GROMACS .gro file of C-alpha atoms in nm:
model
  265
    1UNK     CA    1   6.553  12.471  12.637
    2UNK     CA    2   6.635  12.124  12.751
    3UNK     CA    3   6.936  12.132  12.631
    4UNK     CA    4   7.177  12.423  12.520
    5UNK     CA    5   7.515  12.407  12.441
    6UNK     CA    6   7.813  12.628  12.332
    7UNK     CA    7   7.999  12.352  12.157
    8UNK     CA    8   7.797  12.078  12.027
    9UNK     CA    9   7.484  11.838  12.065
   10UNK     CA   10   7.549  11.447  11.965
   11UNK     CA   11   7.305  11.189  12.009
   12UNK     CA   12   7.347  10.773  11.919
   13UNK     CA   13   6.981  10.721  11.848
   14UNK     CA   14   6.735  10.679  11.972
   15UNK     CA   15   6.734  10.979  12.224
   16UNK     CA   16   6.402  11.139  12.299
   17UNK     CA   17   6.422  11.457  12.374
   18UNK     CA   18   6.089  11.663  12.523
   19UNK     CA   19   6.213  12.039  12.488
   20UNK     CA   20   6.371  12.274  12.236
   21UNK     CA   21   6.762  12.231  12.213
   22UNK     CA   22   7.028  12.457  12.023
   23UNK     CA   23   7.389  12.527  11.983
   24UNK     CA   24   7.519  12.871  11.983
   25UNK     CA   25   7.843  13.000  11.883
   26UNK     CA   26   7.920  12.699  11.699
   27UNK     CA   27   7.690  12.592  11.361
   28UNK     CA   28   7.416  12.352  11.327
   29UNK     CA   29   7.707  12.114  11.180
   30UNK     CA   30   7.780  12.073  11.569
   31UNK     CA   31   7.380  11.896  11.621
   32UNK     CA   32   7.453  11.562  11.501
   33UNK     CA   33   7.292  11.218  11.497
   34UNK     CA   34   6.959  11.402  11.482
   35UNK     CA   35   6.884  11.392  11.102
   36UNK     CA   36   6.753  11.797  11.082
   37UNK     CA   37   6.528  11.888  10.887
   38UNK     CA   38   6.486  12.278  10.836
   39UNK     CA   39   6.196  12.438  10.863
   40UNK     CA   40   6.027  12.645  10.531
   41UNK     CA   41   6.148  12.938  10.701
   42UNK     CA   42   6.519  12.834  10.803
   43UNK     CA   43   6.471  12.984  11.226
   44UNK     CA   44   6.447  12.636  11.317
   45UNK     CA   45   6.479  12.306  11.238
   46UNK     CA   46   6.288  11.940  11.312
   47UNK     CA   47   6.384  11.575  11.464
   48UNK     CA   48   6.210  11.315  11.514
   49UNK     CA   49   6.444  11.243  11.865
   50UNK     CA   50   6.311  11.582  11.956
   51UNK     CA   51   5.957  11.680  12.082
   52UNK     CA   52   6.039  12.058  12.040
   53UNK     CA   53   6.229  12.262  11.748
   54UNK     CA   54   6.614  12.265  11.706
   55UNK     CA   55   6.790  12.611  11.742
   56UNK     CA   56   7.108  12.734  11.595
   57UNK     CA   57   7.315  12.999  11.544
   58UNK     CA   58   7.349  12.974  11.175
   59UNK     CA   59   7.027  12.968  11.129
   60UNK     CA   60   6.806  13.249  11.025
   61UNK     CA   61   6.726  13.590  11.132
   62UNK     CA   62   6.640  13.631  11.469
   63UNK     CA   63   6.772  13.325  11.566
   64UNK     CA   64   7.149  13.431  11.593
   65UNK     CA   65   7.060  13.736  11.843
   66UNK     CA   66   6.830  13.522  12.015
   67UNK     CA   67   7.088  13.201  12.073
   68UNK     CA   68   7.347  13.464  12.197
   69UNK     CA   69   7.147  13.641  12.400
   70UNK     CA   70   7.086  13.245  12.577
   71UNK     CA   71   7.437  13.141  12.583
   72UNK     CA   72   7.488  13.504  12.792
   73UNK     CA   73   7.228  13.429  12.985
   74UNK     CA   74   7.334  13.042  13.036
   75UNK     CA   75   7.690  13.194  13.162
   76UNK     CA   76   7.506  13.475  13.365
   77UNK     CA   77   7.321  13.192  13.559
   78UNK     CA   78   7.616  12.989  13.607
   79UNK     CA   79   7.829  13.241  13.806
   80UNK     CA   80   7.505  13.334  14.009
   81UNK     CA   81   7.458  13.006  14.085
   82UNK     CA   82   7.873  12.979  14.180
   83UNK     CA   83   7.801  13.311  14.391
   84UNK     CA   84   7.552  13.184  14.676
   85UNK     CA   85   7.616  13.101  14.980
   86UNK     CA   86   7.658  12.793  15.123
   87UNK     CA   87   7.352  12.741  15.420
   88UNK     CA   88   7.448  12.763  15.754
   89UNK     CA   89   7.509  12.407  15.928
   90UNK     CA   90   7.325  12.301  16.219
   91UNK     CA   91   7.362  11.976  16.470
   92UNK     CA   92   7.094  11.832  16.215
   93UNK     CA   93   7.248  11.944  15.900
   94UNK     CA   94   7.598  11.995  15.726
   95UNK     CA   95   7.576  12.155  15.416
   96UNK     CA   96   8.011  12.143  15.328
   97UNK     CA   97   8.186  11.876  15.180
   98UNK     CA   98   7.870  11.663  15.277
   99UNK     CA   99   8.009  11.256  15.286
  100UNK     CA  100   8.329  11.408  15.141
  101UNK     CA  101   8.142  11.382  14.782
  102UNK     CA  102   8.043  11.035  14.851
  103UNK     CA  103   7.611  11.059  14.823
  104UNK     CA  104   7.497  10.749  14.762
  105UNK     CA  105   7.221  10.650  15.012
  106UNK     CA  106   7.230  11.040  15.142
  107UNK     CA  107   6.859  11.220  15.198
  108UNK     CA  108   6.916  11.612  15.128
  109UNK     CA  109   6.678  11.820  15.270
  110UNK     CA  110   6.688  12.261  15.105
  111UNK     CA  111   6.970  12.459  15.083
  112UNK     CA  112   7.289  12.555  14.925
  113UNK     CA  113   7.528  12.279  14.961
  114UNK     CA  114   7.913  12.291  14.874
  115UNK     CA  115   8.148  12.054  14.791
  116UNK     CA  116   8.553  12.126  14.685
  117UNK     CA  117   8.508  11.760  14.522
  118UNK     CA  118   8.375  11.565  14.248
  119UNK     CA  119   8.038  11.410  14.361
  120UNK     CA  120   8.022  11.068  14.307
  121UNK     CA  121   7.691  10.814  14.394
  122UNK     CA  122   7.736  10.471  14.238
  123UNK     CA  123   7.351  10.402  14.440
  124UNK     CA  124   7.055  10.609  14.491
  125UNK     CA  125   7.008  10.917  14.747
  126UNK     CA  126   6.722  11.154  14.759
  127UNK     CA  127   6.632  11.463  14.764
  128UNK     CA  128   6.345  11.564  14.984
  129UNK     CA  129   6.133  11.872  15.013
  130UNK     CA  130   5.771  12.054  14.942
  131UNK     CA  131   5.678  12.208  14.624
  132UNK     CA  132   5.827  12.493  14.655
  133UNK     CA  133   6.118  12.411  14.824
  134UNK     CA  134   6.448  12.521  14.652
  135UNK     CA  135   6.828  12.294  14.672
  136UNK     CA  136   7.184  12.411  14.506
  137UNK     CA  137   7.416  12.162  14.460
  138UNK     CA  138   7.784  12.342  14.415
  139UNK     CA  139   8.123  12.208  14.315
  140UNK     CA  140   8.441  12.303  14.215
  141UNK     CA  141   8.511  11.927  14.106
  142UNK     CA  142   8.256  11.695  13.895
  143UNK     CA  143   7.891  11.517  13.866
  144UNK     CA  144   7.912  11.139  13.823
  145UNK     CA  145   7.603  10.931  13.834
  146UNK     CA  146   7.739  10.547  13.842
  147UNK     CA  147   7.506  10.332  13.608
  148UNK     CA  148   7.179  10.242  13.795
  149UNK     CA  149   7.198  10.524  14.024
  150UNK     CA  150   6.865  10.704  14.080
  151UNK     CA  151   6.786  11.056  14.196
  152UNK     CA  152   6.473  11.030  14.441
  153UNK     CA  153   6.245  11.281  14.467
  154UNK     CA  154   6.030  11.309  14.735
  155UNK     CA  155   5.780  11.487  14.964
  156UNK     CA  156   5.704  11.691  14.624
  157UNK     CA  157   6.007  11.828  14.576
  158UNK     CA  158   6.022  11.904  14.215
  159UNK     CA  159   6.319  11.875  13.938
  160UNK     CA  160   6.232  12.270  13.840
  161UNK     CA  161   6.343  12.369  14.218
  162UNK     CA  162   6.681  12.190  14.195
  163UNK     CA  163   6.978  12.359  14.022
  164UNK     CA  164   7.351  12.194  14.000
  165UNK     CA  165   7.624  12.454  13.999
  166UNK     CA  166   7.898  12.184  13.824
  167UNK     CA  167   8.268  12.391  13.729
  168UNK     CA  168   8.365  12.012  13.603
  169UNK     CA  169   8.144  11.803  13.402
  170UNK     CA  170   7.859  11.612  13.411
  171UNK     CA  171   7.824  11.221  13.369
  172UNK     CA  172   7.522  11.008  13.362
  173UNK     CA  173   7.634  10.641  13.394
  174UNK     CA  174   7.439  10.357  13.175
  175UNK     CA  175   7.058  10.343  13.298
  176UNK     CA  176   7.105  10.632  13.570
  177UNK     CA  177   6.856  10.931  13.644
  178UNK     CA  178   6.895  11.240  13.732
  179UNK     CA  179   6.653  11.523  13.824
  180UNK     CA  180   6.718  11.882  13.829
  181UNK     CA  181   6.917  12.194  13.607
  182UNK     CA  182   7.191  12.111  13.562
  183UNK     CA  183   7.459  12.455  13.517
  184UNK     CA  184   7.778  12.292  13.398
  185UNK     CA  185   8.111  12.483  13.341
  186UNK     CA  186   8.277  12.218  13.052
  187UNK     CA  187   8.071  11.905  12.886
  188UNK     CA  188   7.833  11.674  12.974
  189UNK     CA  189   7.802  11.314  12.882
  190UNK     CA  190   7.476  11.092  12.923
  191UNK     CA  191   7.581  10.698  12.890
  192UNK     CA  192   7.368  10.453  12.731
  193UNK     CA  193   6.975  10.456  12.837
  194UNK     CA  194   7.063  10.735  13.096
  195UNK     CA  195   6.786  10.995  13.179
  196UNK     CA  196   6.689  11.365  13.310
  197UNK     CA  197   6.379  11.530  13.430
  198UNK     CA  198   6.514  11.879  13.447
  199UNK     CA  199   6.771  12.091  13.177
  200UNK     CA  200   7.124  12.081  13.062
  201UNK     CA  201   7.339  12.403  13.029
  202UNK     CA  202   7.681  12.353  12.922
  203UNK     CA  203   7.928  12.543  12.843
  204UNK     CA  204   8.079  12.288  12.604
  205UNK     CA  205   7.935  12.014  12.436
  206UNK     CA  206   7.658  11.739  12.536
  207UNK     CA  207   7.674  11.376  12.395
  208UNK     CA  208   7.390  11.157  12.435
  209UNK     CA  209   7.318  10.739  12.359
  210UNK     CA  210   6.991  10.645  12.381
  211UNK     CA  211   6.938  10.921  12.629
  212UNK     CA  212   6.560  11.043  12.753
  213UNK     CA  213   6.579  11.410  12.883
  214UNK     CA  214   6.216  11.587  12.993
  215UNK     CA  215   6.202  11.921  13.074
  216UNK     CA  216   6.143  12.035  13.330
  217UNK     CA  217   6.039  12.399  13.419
  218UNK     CA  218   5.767  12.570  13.602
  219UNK     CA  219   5.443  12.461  13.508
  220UNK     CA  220   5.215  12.760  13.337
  221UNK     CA  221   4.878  12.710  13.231
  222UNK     CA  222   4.842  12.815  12.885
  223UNK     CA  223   5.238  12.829  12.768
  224UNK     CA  224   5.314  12.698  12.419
  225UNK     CA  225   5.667  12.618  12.308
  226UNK     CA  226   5.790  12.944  12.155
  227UNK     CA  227   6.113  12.955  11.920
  228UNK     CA  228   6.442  13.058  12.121
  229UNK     CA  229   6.239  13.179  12.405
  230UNK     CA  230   6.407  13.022  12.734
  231UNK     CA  231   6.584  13.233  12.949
  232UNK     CA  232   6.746  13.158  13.244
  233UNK     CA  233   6.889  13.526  13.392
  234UNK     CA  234   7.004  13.725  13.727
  235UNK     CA  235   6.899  14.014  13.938
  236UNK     CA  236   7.009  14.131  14.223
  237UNK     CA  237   6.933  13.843  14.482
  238UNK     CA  238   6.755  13.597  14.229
  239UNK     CA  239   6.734  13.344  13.985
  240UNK     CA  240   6.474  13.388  13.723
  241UNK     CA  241   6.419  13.153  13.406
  242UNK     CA  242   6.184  13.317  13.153
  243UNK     CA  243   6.008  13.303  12.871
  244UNK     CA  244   6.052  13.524  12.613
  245UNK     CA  245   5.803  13.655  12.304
  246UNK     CA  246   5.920  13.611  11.990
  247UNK     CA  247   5.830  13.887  11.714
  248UNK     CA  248   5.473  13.829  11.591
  249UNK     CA  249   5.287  13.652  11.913
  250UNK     CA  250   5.046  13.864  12.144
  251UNK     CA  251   5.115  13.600  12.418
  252UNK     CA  252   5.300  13.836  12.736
  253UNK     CA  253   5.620  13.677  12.834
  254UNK     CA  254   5.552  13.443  13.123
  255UNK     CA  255   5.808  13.361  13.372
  256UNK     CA  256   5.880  13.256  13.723
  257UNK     CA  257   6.153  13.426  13.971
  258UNK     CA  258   6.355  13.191  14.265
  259UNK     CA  259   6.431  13.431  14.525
  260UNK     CA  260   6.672  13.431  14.838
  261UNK     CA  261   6.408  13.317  15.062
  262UNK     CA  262   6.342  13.023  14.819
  263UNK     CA  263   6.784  12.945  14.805
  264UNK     CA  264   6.729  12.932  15.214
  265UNK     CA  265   6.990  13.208  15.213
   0.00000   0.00000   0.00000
């Protein structure tokens, strides 16, 4: 999914959306702005804001046991996330409270970093790494992107490798980016023209306004977009986001696992 929510997807058009979204407990009453359109076959429905298929849990057989079975593992992912442990700091490195929330013009280089604040940036910081590099971003407060403010990736550090642990909300001010999975306890909100390489999870309800989200997951050769099939789950010491067959494909699930090595644990 690039988007999954508990309580509600809004959009003021035109959003474009490059992923499958869905709502689950609530109904697909709770998807608005996006002009539906069922599919033949009622498991799925159709926008023309969204490059991918529309999920609810209303809709038909499996779809109810397979939106469930994402919102669990949505809030599964969440508390692991919440559960790591911060990185230990070095002379070179603090990885607590960094700038007392404060980011803006801030270069973060992996780990798991903690804040007991909101995190604010009202200008751009970056995030800097190799491909395979993995960053948390923790807080018991809130995410707020002021409008204009960029996330920079660089070195190849990739959106797919970046996860947000948020037990506030999310907000994207007008024109901002942000990069990364974002994990987010209540609702988050996407201002005019804002935009996201990477996935929303919330545990509430997402509004949108002209927003452009692209998701962003690990690249696999061969992987088609498969109904209600993103996972994102826990064991033991690891992160893993998956993709599950549906009934009726021969394709074996694919998926890809973040480890404790990879969280610099």
């Amino acid at each position: 999914f690039a988007v999954l929510s508990k309580a509600g997807i809004s959009t003021v058009p035109p959003s474009a959306i490059t992923g499958d979204i869905g709502v689950s407990p609530i109904s697909a009453a709770a998807i608005t702005g996006f002009s539906l359109i069922k599919h033949s076959d009622e498991t799925y429905s159709e926008a023309w804001q969204v490059t991918g298929k529309v999920y609810a849990s209303d809709y038909t057989s499996p779809t109810p046991s397979e939106m469930t079975t994402a919102i669990s593992d949505m809030e599964t992912a969440y508390t692991n996330a919440a559960g790591r442990t911060t990185s230990t700091e070095t002379d070179e490195q603090s990885y607590v409270d960094v700038k007392a929330g404060l980011i803006g013009g801030t270069t973060f280089t992996p780990g798991v970093y903690t804040w007991g604040t909101d995190i604010l940036f009202d200008t751009d910081f970056t995030i800097s790494g190799g491909l395979t590099d993995v960053f948390i971003f923790q807080t018991t407060g809130n995410v707020k992107a002021g409008s204009g403010a960029k996330i920079i990736l660089e070195g190849g550090a990739l959106p797919k490798n970046i996860v947000w642990q948020v037990a506030g909300f999310v907000e994207a001010g007008t024109t901002s980016h942000l990069e990364g999975i974002f994990l987010v306890k209540t609702f988050a909100s996407f201002k005019t023209k804002a935009t996201l390489n990477g996935q929303v999870f919330a545990q509430t309800a997402v509004t949108l306004d002209s927003t452009t989200i692209t998701l962003a997951r690990a690249r696999i050769a061969g992987l088609e977009r498969l109904p209600c099939c993103a996972s994102v789950t826990s064991a033991g010491s690891s992160l893993r986001l998956a993709m599950r067959r549906p009934a009726g494909q021969s394709a074996a699930p694919q998926h890809t696992t973040w480890d404790a090595d990879d969280f610099r644990l």
